[in-house]
Structures are given as C-alpha cells and as structure tokens.
PDB file of C-alpha atoms in Angstrom:
ATOM      1  CA  MET A 128     -44.920 -16.734 -47.800  1.00 41.00           C
ATOM      2  CA  ASP A 129     -42.861 -19.353 -45.948  1.00 44.00           C
ATOM      3  CA  ALA A 130     -39.599 -17.595 -46.773  1.00 40.00           C
ATOM      4  CA  SER A 131     -40.829 -14.238 -45.484  1.00 47.00           C
ATOM      5  CA  ARG A 132     -42.194 -15.892 -42.362  1.00 51.00           C
ATOM      6  CA  ALA A 133     -38.854 -17.593 -41.786  1.00 45.00           C
ATOM      7  CA  ARG A 134     -37.036 -14.283 -42.126  1.00 46.00           C
ATOM      8  CA  ARG A 135     -39.341 -12.611 -39.628  1.00 53.00           C
ATOM      9  CA  HIS A 136     -39.488 -15.393 -37.052  1.00 53.00           C
ATOM     10  CA  GLY A 137     -35.943 -16.717 -37.468  1.00 55.00           C
ATOM     11  CA  PRO A 138     -34.784 -20.317 -37.768  1.00 51.00           C
ATOM     12  CA  PRO A 139     -37.044 -23.074 -36.451  1.00 50.00           C
ATOM     13  CA  ARG A 140     -36.495 -24.133 -32.872  1.00 54.00           C
ATOM     14  CA  PRO A 141     -36.013 -27.701 -31.726  1.00 50.00           C
ATOM     15  CA  SER A 142     -39.186 -29.494 -30.790  1.00 50.00           C
ATOM     16  CA  GLY A 143     -37.889 -30.728 -27.430  1.00 53.00           C
ATOM     17  CA  LYS A 144     -39.161 -28.828 -24.373  1.00 69.00           C
ATOM     18  CA  SER A 145     -36.551 -27.399 -22.002  1.00 84.00           C
ATOM     19  CA  VAL A 146     -36.771 -26.521 -18.339  1.00 86.00           C
ATOM     20  CA  ALA A 147     -37.400 -22.872 -19.267  1.00 84.00           C
ATOM     21  CA  THR A 148     -40.404 -23.916 -21.364  1.00 87.00           C
ATOM     22  CA  TYR A 149     -41.917 -25.901 -18.508  1.00 90.00           C
ATOM     23  CA  PHE A 150     -41.275 -23.029 -16.112  1.00 89.00           C
ATOM     24  CA  ASP A 151     -42.872 -20.637 -18.577  1.00 88.00           C
ATOM     25  CA  HIS A 152     -46.036 -22.740 -18.775  1.00 90.00           C
ATOM     26  CA  PHE A 153     -46.074 -23.212 -14.995  1.00 91.00           C
ATOM     27  CA  ALA A 154     -45.659 -19.486 -14.340  1.00 90.00           C
ATOM     28  CA  ALA A 155     -48.405 -18.601 -16.814  1.00 89.00           C
ATOM     29  CA  ALA A 156     -50.807 -21.093 -15.240  1.00 92.00           C
ATOM     30  CA  VAL A 157     -50.060 -20.002 -11.660  1.00 92.00           C
ATOM     31  CA  THR A 158     -50.319 -16.314 -12.553  1.00 91.00           C
ATOM     32  CA  ALA A 159     -53.671 -16.854 -14.266  1.00 91.00           C
ATOM     33  CA  TRP A 160     -54.971 -18.863 -11.300  1.00 93.00           C
ATOM     34  CA  ALA A 161     -53.691 -16.341  -8.730  1.00 92.00           C
ATOM     35  CA  GLY A 162     -55.762 -13.621 -10.397  1.00 90.00           C
ATOM     36  CA  SER A 163     -58.978 -15.644 -10.295  1.00 93.00           C
ATOM     37  CA  SER A 164     -61.853 -15.308  -7.859  1.00 95.00           C
ATOM     38  CA  ILE A 165     -61.217 -18.852  -6.575  1.00 95.00           C
ATOM     39  CA  ALA A 166     -57.706 -17.928  -5.429  1.00 94.00           C
ATOM     40  CA  PHE A 167     -58.991 -14.807  -3.705  1.00 95.00           C
ATOM     41  CA  GLY A 168     -61.742 -16.751  -1.947  1.00 96.00           C
ATOM     42  CA  LEU A 169     -59.230 -19.383  -0.813  1.00 95.00           C
ATOM     43  CA  ALA A 170     -56.930 -16.701   0.601  1.00 94.00           C
ATOM     44  CA  VAL A 171     -59.816 -15.115   2.495  1.00 95.00           C
ATOM     45  CA  ALA A 172     -60.808 -18.527   3.873  1.00 96.00           C
ATOM     46  CA  VAL A 173     -57.244 -19.192   5.088  1.00 95.00           C
ATOM     47  CA  VAL A 174     -57.044 -15.819   6.834  1.00 95.00           C
ATOM     48  CA  ALA A 175     -60.493 -16.353   8.415  1.00 96.00           C
ATOM     49  CA  ALA A 176     -59.526 -19.831   9.667  1.00 95.00           C
ATOM     50  CA  TRP A 177     -56.314 -18.449  11.127  1.00 95.00           C
ATOM     51  CA  ALA A 178     -58.217 -15.663  12.906  1.00 94.00           C
ATOM     52  CA  VAL A 179     -60.793 -18.101  14.327  1.00 95.00           C
ATOM     53  CA  THR A 180     -58.083 -20.335  15.795  1.00 94.00           C
ATOM     54  CA  GLY A 181     -56.550 -17.402  17.651  1.00 93.00           C
ATOM     55  CA  PRO A 182     -58.405 -17.967  20.955  1.00 93.00           C
ATOM     56  CA  VAL A 183     -57.606 -21.683  20.780  1.00 92.00           C
ATOM     57  CA  PHE A 184     -53.851 -21.004  20.735  1.00 91.00           C
ATOM     58  CA  GLY A 185     -54.139 -18.026  23.060  1.00 91.00           C
ATOM     59  CA  TYR A 186     -52.883 -15.623  20.412  1.00 91.00           C
ATOM     60  CA  SER A 187     -49.411 -16.959  21.027  1.00 93.00           C
ATOM     61  CA  GLU A 188     -46.279 -16.037  19.109  1.00 93.00           C
ATOM     62  CA  THR A 189     -46.357 -19.431  17.357  1.00 93.00           C
ATOM     63  CA  TRP A 190     -49.880 -18.686  16.132  1.00 94.00           C
ATOM     64  CA  GLN A 191     -48.726 -15.335  14.717  1.00 94.00           C
ATOM     65  CA  LEU A 192     -45.578 -16.888  13.281  1.00 95.00           C
ATOM     66  CA  VAL A 193     -47.626 -19.345  11.204  1.00 93.00           C
ATOM     67  CA  ILE A 194     -49.446 -16.678   9.191  1.00 94.00           C
ATOM     68  CA  ASN A 195     -46.371 -14.466   8.911  1.00 95.00           C
ATOM     69  CA  THR A 196     -44.183 -17.284   7.613  1.00 96.00           C
ATOM     70  CA  GLY A 197     -46.844 -18.601   5.225  1.00 94.00           C
ATOM     71  CA  THR A 198     -47.642 -15.245   3.647  1.00 94.00           C
ATOM     72  CA  THR A 199     -43.952 -14.365   3.361  1.00 96.00           C
ATOM     73  CA  ILE A 200     -43.106 -17.588   1.507  1.00 96.00           C
ATOM     74  CA  VAL A 201     -46.104 -17.288  -0.837  1.00 94.00           C
ATOM     75  CA  THR A 202     -45.342 -13.638  -1.588  1.00 94.00           C
ATOM     76  CA  PHE A 203     -41.645 -14.366  -2.183  1.00 96.00           C
ATOM     77  CA  LEU A 204     -42.404 -17.116  -4.701  1.00 94.00           C
ATOM     78  CA  MET A 205     -45.211 -15.244  -6.417  1.00 94.00           C
ATOM     79  CA  VAL A 206     -42.923 -12.263  -7.110  1.00 94.00           C
ATOM     80  CA  PHE A 207     -40.765 -14.361  -9.437  1.00 93.00           C
ATOM     81  CA  LEU A 208     -43.703 -16.057 -11.128  1.00 92.00           C
ATOM     82  CA  ILE A 209     -45.559 -12.824 -11.772  1.00 92.00           C
ATOM     83  CA  GLN A 210     -42.378 -11.076 -12.945  1.00 93.00           C
ATOM     84  CA  GLN A 211     -41.619 -13.881 -15.399  1.00 91.00           C
ATOM     85  CA  SER A 212     -45.141 -13.743 -16.838  1.00 89.00           C
ATOM     86  CA  GLN A 213     -44.986  -9.932 -17.029  1.00 90.00           C
ATOM     87  CA  ASN A 214     -41.654 -10.021 -18.855  1.00 90.00           C
ATOM     88  CA  LYS A 215     -43.042 -12.456 -21.423  1.00 89.00           C
ATOM     89  CA  ASN A 216     -46.126 -10.319 -21.990  1.00 88.00           C
ATOM     90  CA  ASP A 217     -43.980  -7.211 -22.384  1.00 88.00           C
ATOM     91  CA  ARG A 218     -41.749  -8.908 -24.945  1.00 87.00           C
ATOM     92  CA  ALA A 219     -44.769 -10.128 -26.909  1.00 88.00           C
ATOM     93  CA  LEU A 220     -46.331  -6.664 -26.851  1.00 88.00           C
ATOM     94  CA  HIS A 221     -43.090  -5.032 -27.995  1.00 84.00           C
ATOM     95  CA  LEU A 222     -42.775  -7.526 -30.840  1.00 84.00           C
ATOM     96  CA  LYS A 223     -46.308  -6.744 -32.017  1.00 86.00           C
ATOM     97  CA  ILE A 224     -45.679  -3.003 -31.886  1.00 85.00           C
ATOM     98  CA  ASP A 225     -42.350  -3.395 -33.680  1.00 80.00           C
ATOM     99  CA  ASP A 226     -44.064  -5.410 -36.396  1.00 82.00           C
ATOM    100  CA  LEU A 227     -46.624  -2.623 -36.860  1.00 83.00           C
ATOM    101  CA  LEU A 228     -43.881  -0.002 -37.016  1.00 79.00           C
ATOM    102  CA  ILE A 229     -42.007  -1.983 -39.648  1.00 80.00           C
ATOM    103  CA  ALA A 230     -45.196  -2.404 -41.689  1.00 81.00           C
ATOM    104  CA  LEU A 231     -45.999   1.330 -41.656  1.00 79.00           C
ATOM    105  CA  LYS A 232     -44.416   3.377 -44.426  1.00 73.00           C
ATOM    106  CA  ASP A 233     -43.803   6.647 -42.550  1.00 71.00           C
ATOM    107  CA  ALA A 234     -43.017   5.117 -39.153  1.00 70.00           C
ATOM    108  CA  ASP A 235     -39.858   6.143 -37.313  1.00 70.00           C
ATOM    109  CA  GLU A 236     -37.440   3.223 -37.244  1.00 70.00           C
ATOM    110  CA  ASP A 237     -35.863   4.592 -34.063  1.00 69.00           C
ATOM    111  CA  LEU A 238     -38.978   3.455 -32.202  1.00 74.00           C
ATOM    112  CA  VAL A 239     -38.201  -0.197 -32.920  1.00 74.00           C
ATOM    113  CA  ASP A 240     -36.612  -1.720 -29.796  1.00 73.00           C
ATOM    114  CA  ALA A 241     -37.165   1.564 -27.976  1.00 77.00           C
ATOM    115  CA  GLU A 242     -37.396  -0.341 -24.695  1.00 74.00           C
ATOM    116  CA  ARG A 243     -33.669  -1.092 -24.986  1.00 77.00           C
ATOM    117  CA  LEU A 244     -32.654   2.585 -25.051  1.00 77.00           C
ATOM    118  CA  ASP A 245     -31.295   4.390 -22.025  1.00 80.00           C
ATOM    119  CA  GLU A 246     -33.289   6.965 -20.087  1.00 80.00           C
ATOM    120  CA  ASP A 247     -31.767  10.044 -21.748  1.00 82.00           C
ATOM    121  CA  ARG A 248     -32.404   8.681 -25.238  1.00 82.00           C
ATOM    122  CA  LEU A 249     -36.019   7.840 -24.319  1.00 78.00           C
ATOM    123  CA  VAL A 250     -36.597  11.359 -22.966  1.00 83.00           C
ATOM    124  CA  ALA A 251     -35.171  12.900 -26.150  1.00 85.00           C
ATOM    125  CA  LEU A 252     -37.251  10.574 -28.324  1.00 80.00           C
ATOM    126  CA  ALA A 253     -40.414  11.397 -26.363  1.00 81.00           C
ATOM    127  CA  ALA A 254     -39.734  15.124 -26.753  1.00 85.00           C
ATOM    128  CA  ALA A 255     -39.221  14.724 -30.511  1.00 83.00           C
ATOM    129  CA  LEU A 256     -42.483  12.758 -30.841  1.00 79.00           C
ATOM    130  CA  THR A 257     -44.362  15.366 -28.802  1.00 85.00           C
ATOM    131  CA  ALA A 258     -43.041  18.176 -31.017  1.00 86.00           C
ATOM    132  CA  HIS A 259     -43.985  16.201 -34.134  1.00 81.00           C
ATOM    133  CA  ALA A 260     -47.508  15.607 -32.817  1.00 81.00           C
ATOM    134  CA  LYS A 261     -47.951  19.322 -32.026  1.00 88.00           C
ATOM    135  CA  ARG A 262     -46.670  20.256 -35.494  1.00 87.00           C
ATOM    136  CA  MET A 263     -49.129  17.872 -37.126  1.00 84.00           C
ATOM    137  CA  ALA A 264     -51.963  19.313 -35.016  1.00 88.00           C
ATOM    138  CA  ARG A 265     -51.048  22.870 -36.102  1.00 89.00           C
ATOM    139  CA  ASP A 266     -50.919  21.819 -39.746  1.00 88.00           C
ATOM    140  CA  LYS A 267     -54.313  20.175 -39.427  1.00 87.00           C
ATOM    141  CA  ARG A 268     -55.850  23.266 -37.841  1.00 88.00           C
ATOM    142  CA  ARG A 269     -54.302  25.436 -40.569  1.00 89.00           C
ATOM    143  CA  ARG A 270     -55.737  23.219 -43.303  1.00 88.00           C
ATOM    144  CA  LEU A 271     -59.174  23.313 -41.690  1.00 88.00           C
ATOM    145  CA  THR A 272     -58.990  27.118 -41.436  1.00 87.00           C
ATOM    146  CA  ASP A 273     -57.971  27.431 -45.092  1.00 86.00           C
ATOM    147  CA  GLU A 274     -60.802  25.116 -46.160  1.00 87.00           C
ATOM    148  CA  ARG A 275     -63.336  27.162 -44.185  1.00 86.00           C
ATOM    149  CA  LYS A 276     -62.035  30.398 -45.705  1.00 83.00           C
ATOM    150  CA  GLY A 277     -62.264  28.901 -49.191  1.00 82.00           C
ATOM    151  CA  GLN A 278     -65.827  27.766 -48.556  1.00 84.00           C
ATOM    152  CA  ALA A 279     -66.713  31.245 -47.234  1.00 83.00           C
ATOM    153  CA  ARG A 280     -65.226  32.870 -50.336  1.00 82.00           C
ATOM    154  CA  GLU A 281     -67.151  30.512 -52.612  1.00 82.00           C
ATOM    155  CA  GLU A 282     -70.377  31.222 -50.733  1.00 82.00           C
ATOM    156  CA  GLY A 283     -69.745  34.963 -50.947  1.00 79.00           C
ATOM    157  CA  GLY A 284     -69.117  34.671 -54.689  1.00 79.00           C
ATOM    158  CA  ARG A 285     -72.388  32.808 -55.187  1.00 81.00           C
ATOM    159  CA  VAL A 286     -74.289  35.414 -53.188  1.00 79.00           C
ATOM    160  CA  ALA A 287     -72.672  38.225 -55.193  1.00 79.00           C
ATOM    161  CA  MET A 288     -73.613  36.539 -58.476  1.00 81.00           C
ATOM    162  CA  LYS A 289     -77.218  36.117 -57.338  1.00 80.00           C
ATOM    163  CA  THR A 290     -77.356  39.787 -56.298  1.00 81.00           C
ATOM    164  CA  ALA A 291     -75.913  40.910 -59.633  1.00 79.00           C
ATOM    165  CA  ARG A 292     -78.471  38.823 -61.505  1.00 80.00           C
ATOM    166  CA  ARG A 293     -81.332  40.330 -59.492  1.00 80.00           C
ATOM    167  CA  ARG A 294     -80.042  43.831 -60.171  1.00 78.00           C
ATOM    168  CA  ALA A 295     -79.673  43.092 -63.888  1.00 77.00           C
ATOM    169  CA  ALA A 296     -83.219  41.736 -64.022  1.00 75.00           C
ATOM    170  CA  GLY A 297     -84.552  44.777 -62.140  1.00 68.00           C
ATOM    171  CA  GLY A 298     -82.648  47.188 -64.412  1.00 61.00           C
ATOM    172  CA  GLY A 299     -84.148  45.576 -67.544  1.00 56.00           C
ATOM    173  CA  SER A 300     -87.676  45.947 -66.208  1.00 57.00           C
ATOM    174  CA  ALA A 301     -87.092  49.622 -65.451  1.00 54.00           C
ATOM    175  CA  ALA A 302     -85.722  50.195 -68.949  1.00 54.00           C
ATOM    176  CA  LYS A 303     -88.793  48.568 -70.467  1.00 56.00           C
ATOM    177  CA  ARG A 304     -91.091  50.788 -68.410  1.00 57.00           C
ATOM    178  CA  GLN A 305     -89.221  53.887 -69.495  1.00 58.00           C
ATOM    179  CA  ALA A 306     -89.414  52.794 -73.168  1.00 56.00           C
ATOM    180  CA  ALA A 307     -93.199  52.303 -72.934  1.00 54.00           C
ATOM    181  CA  GLY A 308     -93.621  56.010 -72.153  1.00 54.00           C
ATOM    182  CA  PRO A 309     -96.389  57.929 -70.390  1.00 54.00           C
ATOM    183  CA  SER A 310     -99.181  56.182 -72.318  1.00 55.00           C
ATOM    184  CA  ALA A 311     -98.402  52.942 -70.567  1.00 50.00           C
ATOM    185  CA  ALA A 312     -98.432  54.745 -67.250  1.00 50.00           C
ATOM    186  CA  ARG A 313    -101.855  56.309 -68.012  1.00 53.00           C
ATOM    187  CA  SER A 314    -103.246  52.937 -69.100  1.00 55.00           C
ATOM    188  CA  ARG A 315    -102.196  51.467 -65.780  1.00 54.00           C
ATOM    189  CA  LEU A 316    -103.823  54.312 -63.861  1.00 50.00           C
ATOM    190  CA  ARG A 317    -107.135  54.224 -65.848  1.00 54.00           C
ATOM    191  CA  PRO A 318    -109.974  52.366 -64.045  1.00 53.00           C
ATOM    192  CA  LYS A 319    -110.868  49.019 -65.598  1.00 52.00           C
ATOM    193  CA  GLY A 320    -114.667  49.468 -65.428  1.00 52.00           C
ATOM    194  CA  ARG A 321    -114.719  52.870 -67.253  1.00 50.00           C
ATOM    195  CA  ALA A 322    -115.382  52.776 -71.001  1.00 47.00           C
ATOM    196  CA  ARG A 323    -112.946  54.532 -73.289  1.00 49.00           C
ATOM    197  CA  GLU A 324    -114.326  57.824 -74.754  1.00 48.00           C
ATOM    198  CA  PRO A 325    -114.617  58.066 -78.560  1.00 46.00           C
TER     199      PRO A 325
END
C-alpha cells in the first residue's frame, strides 16, 4: 500500500514551509473570505460611507479619487489571489479526473493531461469523443429494439400455442360428438320431465 502510494504521489517533500506555501494558504484564506457575506456587507458599507461624505467634500475630485484609487488597488491585488486559488483548484480537479481515468479499464489514456494539449488537438479529441458517444447511443437503441422484437416474437409464440391448444381441444370434442351418433343428439333434445315409452 505504501509503495503504490509513493509511486502515485511521488517522493516525499521536505517538511519546511516555503514562501509559496505561505502564499498559497494566504490566497486560499483571502479568496474564501472575499466570497463571504461579511466581505460583501463590508464593501457595501464602504461605498455607502463614501457616498454619504460626498456633500461634506463638495463632490470634489479628491473625493472621487479616493474611491477610484481604493477599488483599483483592491481589484488589482484580488486578481492575482483569485487566479492563484483557481489554478490550484483546477490542478486538483485534473489530478482527480486523471486518477479516475487511470483506474478505469476502458478509459482513453489520451484524456490524461488533456488540459496540456493545444487547441487543435482538443477539438479533434472532442470530435472523436462525440462520435464515440453517438455510436454507443445507436448501439444501445439497436439492442433495445432487438430485445423488444424478441419479446414480441416470444409473446406471439405463446399466443399461437394457446390458440392451437384451444383448437385441438375443440376438435376432440367435435369428434366425440360425431362418434356418439344421432342417439346422443336425440337424448339431448328429449324433454327431461317426459317418461320414456315402453
């Protein structure tokens, strides 16, 4: 178990934390906080306070420059933090998908590290996957149609057998009536309450 895990995850990394590790944790924390309701409420409060102080400063250029400069700096820094967190999430997601593809028996190995392919190769791969999916759908519909036809044939055979049995039973009764002769027919037509003459 440990050997296979080592092969999949590579050699162990040193325990010391680098600057990239601290930046990674910082970016993840800031990104999570920026998407919270507290951050949104704080941003709304800042914009409301800035708007209220407009008459105090006479809507001067300095008053406008404060909000413009502040939002520009925050947006500029947040772009890098969000992009770093997004890149890490994408790499983790690709690793999970690659692990699933490797574990599957009939998976296409060309899909592993597909995000590293160029645009033309991705378009060709997407077209091949689409054609494969359509082919599988046609095969599935064909199998379902064949199964329904087989069930219909079996049902028709059962109905035909039942009909043949009814006809055979009806033919036997008619033969028995013919063998009994006219005396049986007269006995059926004779009234029950009338006594037989000597």
